[in-house]
Coordinates of C-alpha atoms and ligand atoms in Angstrom, one line a residue:
M67 CA 0.0 0.0 0.0
N68 CA 1.5 3.4 -0.9
G69 CA 1.3 6.5 1.2
G70 CA -1.4 8.1 -1.0
S71 CA -3.9 5.3 -0.6
F72 CA -3.0 5.0 3.1
S73 CA -4.0 8.6 3.8
V74 CA -7.2 8.2 1.8
A75 CA -8.0 5.2 4.0
A76 CA -7.2 7.2 7.1
V77 CA -9.4 10.0 6.0
L78 CA -12.2 7.6 5.2
L79 CA -11.8 6.0 8.6
V80 CA -11.9 9.4 10.4
H81 CA -14.9 10.3 8.3
A82 CA -16.7 7.0 9.2
V83 CA -16.0 7.6 12.9
L84 CA -17.4 11.2 12.7
L85 CA -20.5 9.9 10.9
L86 CA -21.0 7.3 13.6
L87 CA -20.7 10.0 16.3
N88 CA -23.1 12.2 14.5
A89 CA -25.5 9.3 14.0
H90 CA -25.3 8.6 17.7
A91 CA -26.0 12.2 18.6
G92 CA -28.9 12.2 16.1
L93 CA -30.4 9.1 17.7
C94 CA -31.1 11.2 20.8
G95 CA -34.8 12.0 20.8
C96 CA -36.1 15.5 21.4
Y97 CA -38.0 14.6 24.6
K98 CA -37.2 12.4 27.5
R99 CA -40.8 11.7 28.5
I100 CA -44.3 11.7 27.1
F101 CA -47.3 12.4 29.3
S102 CA -50.5 11.7 27.4
F103 CA -54.2 12.3 28.0
G104 CA -57.2 11.2 26.0
D105 CA -59.6 8.4 25.3
A106 CA -59.8 4.9 23.9
M107 CA -57.7 5.9 20.9
I108 CA -54.5 5.8 23.0
D109 CA -55.6 4.0 26.2
T110 CA -52.9 1.4 26.7
G111 CA -54.4 -0.3 29.8
N112 CA -56.0 2.2 32.2
F113 CA -59.6 1.2 31.5
V114 CA -59.1 -2.5 31.9
H115 CA -57.3 -1.8 35.2
L116 CA -60.1 0.5 36.4
A117 CA -62.8 -1.8 35.4
A118 CA -61.1 -5.0 36.7
G119 CA -63.6 -7.6 37.5
K120 CA -66.4 -5.7 35.8
A121 CA -68.1 -7.3 32.8
A122 CA -67.7 -4.1 30.7
S123 CA -64.0 -4.5 30.4
S124 CA -63.7 -8.2 30.2
K125 CA -63.8 -8.5 26.4
Y126 CA -60.8 -6.2 26.1
K127 CA -58.8 -8.6 28.1
E128 CA -59.4 -11.4 25.7
P129 CA -58.3 -12.2 22.2
P130 CA -58.6 -11.1 19.5
Y131 CA -57.5 -7.8 21.1
G132 CA -53.7 -7.6 20.7
M133 CA -53.6 -10.3 18.0
T134 CA -51.4 -8.4 15.6
F135 CA -48.8 -6.9 18.0
F136 CA -48.0 -8.1 21.4
G137 CA -49.7 -11.4 20.6
H138 CA -51.9 -11.0 23.7
P139 CA -54.4 -8.5 25.0
T140 CA -52.8 -5.5 26.7
G141 CA -55.7 -3.2 27.4
R142 CA -55.4 -1.4 24.1
I143 CA -58.8 -1.3 22.3
C144 CA -57.0 -2.5 19.1
D145 CA -55.4 -5.5 17.4
G146 CA -52.0 -4.0 18.2
R147 CA -50.2 -0.8 18.8
V148 CA -51.9 2.6 19.1
L149 CA -50.8 6.1 18.2
L150 CA -48.9 6.7 21.4
D151 CA -46.8 3.6 20.8
F152 CA -45.7 4.9 17.4
Y153 CA -44.8 8.3 18.9
A154 CA -42.7 6.7 21.6
E155 CA -40.9 4.6 19.1
A156 CA -40.2 7.7 16.9
L157 CA -38.8 9.5 20.0
Q158 CA -36.7 6.4 20.7
L159 CA -38.4 5.9 24.0
P160 CA -39.7 2.6 25.3
L161 CA -43.5 2.0 25.4
I162 CA -45.1 4.5 27.7
P163 CA -46.8 2.7 30.6
P164 CA -50.4 3.3 31.5
F165 CA -50.5 5.2 34.8
L166 CA -53.1 3.3 36.8
P167 CA -51.5 -0.1 37.1
E168 CA -48.3 1.5 38.5
K169 CA -49.7 4.5 40.2
N170 CA -48.4 3.6 43.7
S171 CA -44.9 2.6 42.7
G172 CA -43.9 3.7 39.2
Q173 CA -41.1 6.2 38.7
F174 CA -42.2 6.7 35.1
P175 CA -38.7 7.6 33.8
H176 CA -40.1 7.9 30.2
G177 CA -43.5 9.3 31.1
A178 CA -46.9 7.9 31.7
N179 CA -50.2 7.5 29.8
F180 CA -53.4 8.8 31.6
A181 CA -55.7 8.3 28.6
V182 CA -58.8 6.1 29.3
Y183 CA -61.4 4.5 27.2
G184 CA -64.4 6.8 27.7
G185 CA -62.2 9.8 28.4
S186 CA -63.8 13.1 27.8
A187 CA -63.0 16.8 28.0
R188 CA -66.0 17.6 30.3
G189 CA -67.4 15.9 33.3
N190 CA -70.9 15.8 32.0
G191 CA -72.4 14.6 28.8
F192 CA -74.3 17.2 26.8
N193 CA -77.5 15.4 27.3
H194 CA -77.2 16.4 31.0
I195 CA -77.9 12.8 32.0
V196 CA -74.7 10.9 31.4
T197 CA -71.8 11.5 33.8
L198 CA -68.5 11.0 32.1
P199 CA -66.2 9.6 34.8
W200 CA -62.8 9.8 33.2
H201 CA -62.7 13.4 32.1
L202 CA -59.6 15.6 31.8
G203 CA -60.1 16.8 35.4
V204 CA -59.7 13.3 36.6
Q205 CA -56.8 12.4 34.3
T206 CA -54.9 15.6 35.3
D207 CA -55.6 14.8 39.0
W208 CA -53.8 11.5 38.4
F209 CA -51.0 13.4 36.8
Q210 CA -50.7 15.7 39.8
D211 CA -50.6 12.7 42.1
M212 CA -47.8 11.2 40.1
L213 CA -45.8 14.5 40.2
R214 CA -46.2 14.7 43.9
R215 CA -44.7 11.3 44.2
I216 CA -41.9 11.3 41.7
A217 CA -40.7 14.9 42.3
P218 CA -38.9 15.0 45.7
P219 CA -40.7 17.0 48.4
G220 CA -39.2 20.4 49.4
D221 CA -37.8 21.2 46.0
R222 CA -41.1 20.3 44.4
G223 CA -41.7 23.2 42.1
A224 CA -38.2 23.2 40.5
K225 CA -38.1 19.4 40.0
V226 CA -41.5 19.4 38.4
R227 CA -40.6 22.2 36.1
Q228 CA -37.4 20.4 35.1
I229 CA -39.4 17.2 34.3
L230 CA -42.0 19.0 32.3
A231 CA -39.4 21.1 30.4
E232 CA -38.1 17.8 29.0
S233 CA -41.5 16.3 28.2
L234 CA -43.9 16.2 25.4
I235 CA -47.6 16.4 26.5
I236 CA -50.0 14.7 24.2
M237 CA -53.4 16.2 24.7
G238 CA -55.9 14.0 22.9
E239 CA -57.6 13.3 20.8
I240 CA -60.2 14.3 23.3
G241 CA -63.8 15.4 22.9
A242 CA -65.2 12.6 20.7
T243 CA -66.8 11.0 23.8
D244 CA -68.4 14.3 24.8
Y245 CA -70.1 14.6 21.5
S246 CA -71.1 10.9 21.3
S247 CA -72.9 11.3 24.6
W248 CA -75.2 13.6 22.7
F249 CA -75.5 11.7 19.5
D250 CA -75.9 8.4 21.3
A251 CA -78.8 9.8 23.4
G252 CA -80.6 10.9 20.2
G253 CA -79.7 14.6 20.5
A254 CA -80.4 16.7 17.4
R255 CA -77.5 16.9 14.9
E256 CA -78.0 20.6 14.4
D257 CA -77.6 21.4 18.1
A258 CA -74.3 19.6 18.5
V259 CA -72.2 22.5 17.1
D260 CA -73.3 24.5 20.1
F261 CA -71.2 22.3 22.3
I262 CA -67.9 22.6 20.4
Q263 CA -66.8 25.8 22.2
D264 CA -67.3 24.2 25.6
V265 CA -65.1 21.2 24.7
I266 CA -62.4 23.5 23.2
I267 CA -62.4 25.7 26.3
D268 CA -62.0 22.7 28.6
I269 CA -59.1 21.3 26.6
G270 CA -57.5 24.8 26.6
H271 CA -58.0 25.1 30.4
F272 CA -56.0 22.0 31.1
I273 CA -53.3 23.0 28.7
E274 CA -52.9 26.4 30.3
E275 CA -52.9 24.9 33.8
M276 CA -50.0 22.7 32.8
I277 CA -48.1 25.6 31.4
L278 CA -48.7 28.0 34.3
N279 CA -48.4 25.5 37.2
Q280 CA -45.9 23.0 36.0
G281 CA -44.0 24.7 33.3
A282 CA -45.0 22.4 30.4
K283 CA -43.2 23.5 27.2
A284 CA -44.4 21.3 24.4
F285 CA -47.8 19.9 23.4
L286 CA -49.1 17.7 20.6
V287 CA -52.8 18.5 20.2
P288 CA -54.5 16.1 17.8
N289 CA -57.8 16.9 16.1
M290 CA -60.8 14.7 15.6
L291 CA -61.1 11.9 13.0
P292 CA -63.7 12.0 10.3
M293 CA -66.5 10.6 12.5
G294 CA -68.8 10.2 9.5
C295 CA -66.6 7.4 8.3
R296 CA -66.8 5.3 11.5
P297 CA -68.7 2.0 10.9
S298 CA -70.7 2.2 14.1
Y299 CA -72.0 5.6 13.2
L300 CA -72.6 4.6 9.6
S301 CA -74.8 1.8 10.7
R302 CA -76.5 3.8 13.4
F303 CA -77.2 6.9 11.3
G304 CA -77.8 5.1 8.0
S305 CA -80.0 6.9 5.5
H306 CA -81.8 6.1 2.3
N307 CA -81.0 9.6 1.0
H308 CA -77.8 9.2 -1.0
R309 CA -77.1 12.9 -0.6
E310 CA -76.2 12.3 3.0
Y311 CA -73.1 10.4 1.9
D312 CA -70.0 11.7 0.3
E313 CA -68.2 10.1 -2.6
H314 CA -66.3 7.8 -0.2
G315 CA -69.5 6.5 1.5
C316 CA -69.0 8.6 4.7
L317 CA -71.8 10.7 6.3
R318 CA -71.4 14.2 5.2
W319 CA -73.0 15.9 8.2
F320 CA -70.9 14.0 10.6
N321 CA -67.6 14.7 8.8
A322 CA -68.7 18.4 8.6
F323 CA -69.2 18.2 12.4
S324 CA -65.6 16.8 12.9
R325 CA -64.2 19.6 10.7
N326 CA -66.2 22.2 12.7
H327 CA -64.5 20.9 15.9
N328 CA -61.2 20.8 14.2
Q329 CA -61.4 24.4 12.9
A330 CA -62.3 25.6 16.4
L331 CA -59.4 23.7 17.9
G332 CA -57.0 25.1 15.3
R333 CA -58.2 28.7 16.1
Y334 CA -57.8 28.0 19.8
I335 CA -54.2 26.8 19.3
E336 CA -53.4 30.0 17.4
V337 CA -54.6 31.9 20.5
L338 CA -52.5 29.8 22.8
R339 CA -49.4 30.4 20.6
R340 CA -49.8 34.1 20.9
S341 CA -50.3 33.9 24.7
Y342 CA -47.4 31.5 25.3
P343 CA -44.7 32.2 22.6
N344 CA -42.2 30.1 24.4
V345 CA -44.4 27.0 24.4
K346 CA -44.5 24.7 21.4
F347 CA -48.0 23.7 20.2
I348 CA -48.0 21.0 17.4
Y349 CA -51.4 20.6 15.8
A350 CA -51.8 17.1 14.6
D351 CA -54.3 16.7 11.8
Y352 CA -55.6 13.2 12.3
Y353 CA -58.6 14.0 10.1
G354 CA -56.4 14.7 7.2
A355 CA -54.1 11.8 7.8
A356 CA -57.1 9.4 8.1
M357 CA -58.7 10.8 4.9
E358 CA -55.7 9.4 3.0
F359 CA -56.8 5.8 3.6
I360 CA -60.5 6.7 3.3
K361 CA -59.9 8.2 -0.2
N362 CA -57.3 5.8 -1.4
P363 CA -57.3 2.6 0.7
G364 CA -55.7 0.4 -1.9
R365 CA -52.5 2.5 -1.6
F366 CA -52.1 1.2 1.9
G367 CA -53.2 -2.4 1.2
I368 CA -56.6 -1.7 2.9
G369 CA -59.8 -3.1 1.4
D370 CA -63.0 -1.4 2.4
P371 CA -62.0 1.3 5.0
L372 CA -65.6 1.6 6.2
V373 CA -66.1 -1.9 7.6
A374 CA -65.0 -3.4 10.9
C375 CA -62.3 -6.1 10.9
C376 CA -63.8 -7.7 14.1
G377 CA -67.6 -7.9 14.7
G378 CA -70.6 -9.3 13.0
G379 CA -72.6 -9.1 9.8
G380 CA -74.4 -6.2 8.3
P381 CA -73.0 -3.7 5.7
Y382 CA -70.4 -2.4 8.2
H383 CA -69.8 -5.6 10.1
T384 CA -71.3 -4.0 13.2
D385 CA -74.2 -6.3 13.9
A386 CA -72.3 -7.9 16.8
E387 CA -69.6 -6.5 19.1
C388 CA -66.0 -7.4 18.8
N389 CA -65.3 -10.0 21.5
S390 CA -63.7 -13.4 21.8
T391 CA -66.5 -15.1 19.8
A392 CA -66.9 -12.4 17.1
K393 CA -66.1 -12.9 13.5
I394 CA -62.7 -11.8 12.2
W395 CA -63.2 -10.7 8.6
G396 CA -59.6 -11.1 7.6
D397 CA -56.1 -9.9 8.3
P398 CA -56.3 -6.7 10.3
A399 CA -53.6 -5.2 8.1
H400 CA -56.3 -5.0 5.4
F401 CA -58.7 -3.0 7.5
A402 CA -58.8 0.5 8.9
S403 CA -61.5 -0.1 11.5
W404 CA -60.8 -2.6 14.2
D405 CA -64.1 -3.1 16.0
G406 CA -66.4 -0.5 14.2
V407 CA -65.4 2.2 16.6
Q408 CA -61.6 2.1 17.2
L409 CA -59.1 1.8 14.4
T410 CA -56.6 -1.0 13.6
E411 CA -52.9 -0.8 14.3
K412 CA -52.6 -0.5 10.5
A413 CA -54.7 2.7 10.5
Y414 CA -52.9 4.1 13.5
N415 CA -49.6 3.5 11.9
I416 CA -50.6 5.4 8.8
I417 CA -51.9 8.3 10.8
A418 CA -48.8 8.3 13.0
Q419 CA -46.5 8.3 10.0
G420 CA -48.5 11.1 8.5
V421 CA -47.9 13.2 11.6
L422 CA -44.2 12.2 12.0
N423 CA -43.3 12.8 8.3
R424 CA -44.5 16.4 8.7
Q425 CA -47.4 16.2 6.3
F426 CA -50.1 16.3 9.0
A427 CA -48.4 18.2 11.8
N428 CA -48.0 21.9 12.1
P429 CA -45.3 22.8 13.0
P430 CA -43.4 19.5 12.2
F431 CA -43.1 16.9 14.9
P432 CA -39.7 17.5 16.5
L433 CA -38.0 14.2 16.2
R434 CA -34.6 15.8 17.0
C435 CA -33.7 19.0 18.8
Ligands
LIG12 C1 -69.9 -11.6 22.1 O1 -70.9 -10.7 21.8 C2 -72.2 -11.2 21.4 C3 -73.1 -10.1 21.1 O2 -72.6 -9.2 20.1 C4 -72.7 -12.1 22.4 O3 -73.9 -12.8 21.9 C5 -71.7 -13.2 22.8 O4 -72.2 -14.0 23.8 C6 -70.4 -12.5 23.2 N1 -69.4 -13.5 23.5 C7 -68.8 -13.6 24.7 C8 -67.8 -14.6 24.8 O5 -69.0 -12.8 25.6

């Protein structure tokens, strides 16, 4: 080997080492922890813990829940991973544990998930009959309990602020349960828009509390899915008037309602940005990301995006609930809806990638700082 090629090799070696070092630095995610609030969309085990022993929760503890990923039921209302799992992976964090099973002992070094199936923004349903037990007030009380325990007493304020400054707060999706309390009780469609502002104000209230009291610095705030494409609503609000459906087979009025909520949420986030210029607010457009597989399911290997993978007969496979004796209509990777209400891991993966690859997040999701 002559001197010239030796020095070329040496330069290449140095270059490779530098690349490795850079790659290593780049692997370091932007946030050390995720704290998340919401509903069944990202519940990873709180509901089945809360409802232990009660019939309502038992089906979620049985197959086929968890059949695609994990291989066993985990408390996720899904065949596998949910949005939160994909965000944790993207930030190179381990799976974020549900809070309740570890509430007395967990140190939550990578954060905790407070979202619960049935989680809502407000404590009361809009029909004034239903009480919504797992609302944001309850979820944020759990969050305070955890902070009291993991932040050493005496120095509490400073330690809490340090933890929160390194954390991403995922606020939602939340609100769908509030509205469904109205629609499920037979409330008039045209009245539902009157409730949007109440839901948004509640979401904003808890965001501001976390900024002012704990020093939270970064929020991911997802909007609402196109509800008019949900199989359970399609079968419940089915109509003979074809004009009620859009070209994809979704209910126009219900999707318009989702967009109404989403526009109000977007406007509120603008207000928060002006009030707290040092806090990051990432608006995650789940509606837009989900419309990709509604409009063009074949691109993702999905068949009919408007039918449940697990359930019963009927045009939307919703004639029976998804439980251990329900029909599985095929490989969940070919479906967007898991049980007629919640989505499949496949659909969550598509939405999460849409948020992570910047197309459906504003500003872009900060994978690296
Ligand atoms: C599953 O749900 C159906 C109703 O949709 C019910 O008839 C059946 O008994 C349930 N199976 C189990 C194991 O609970």
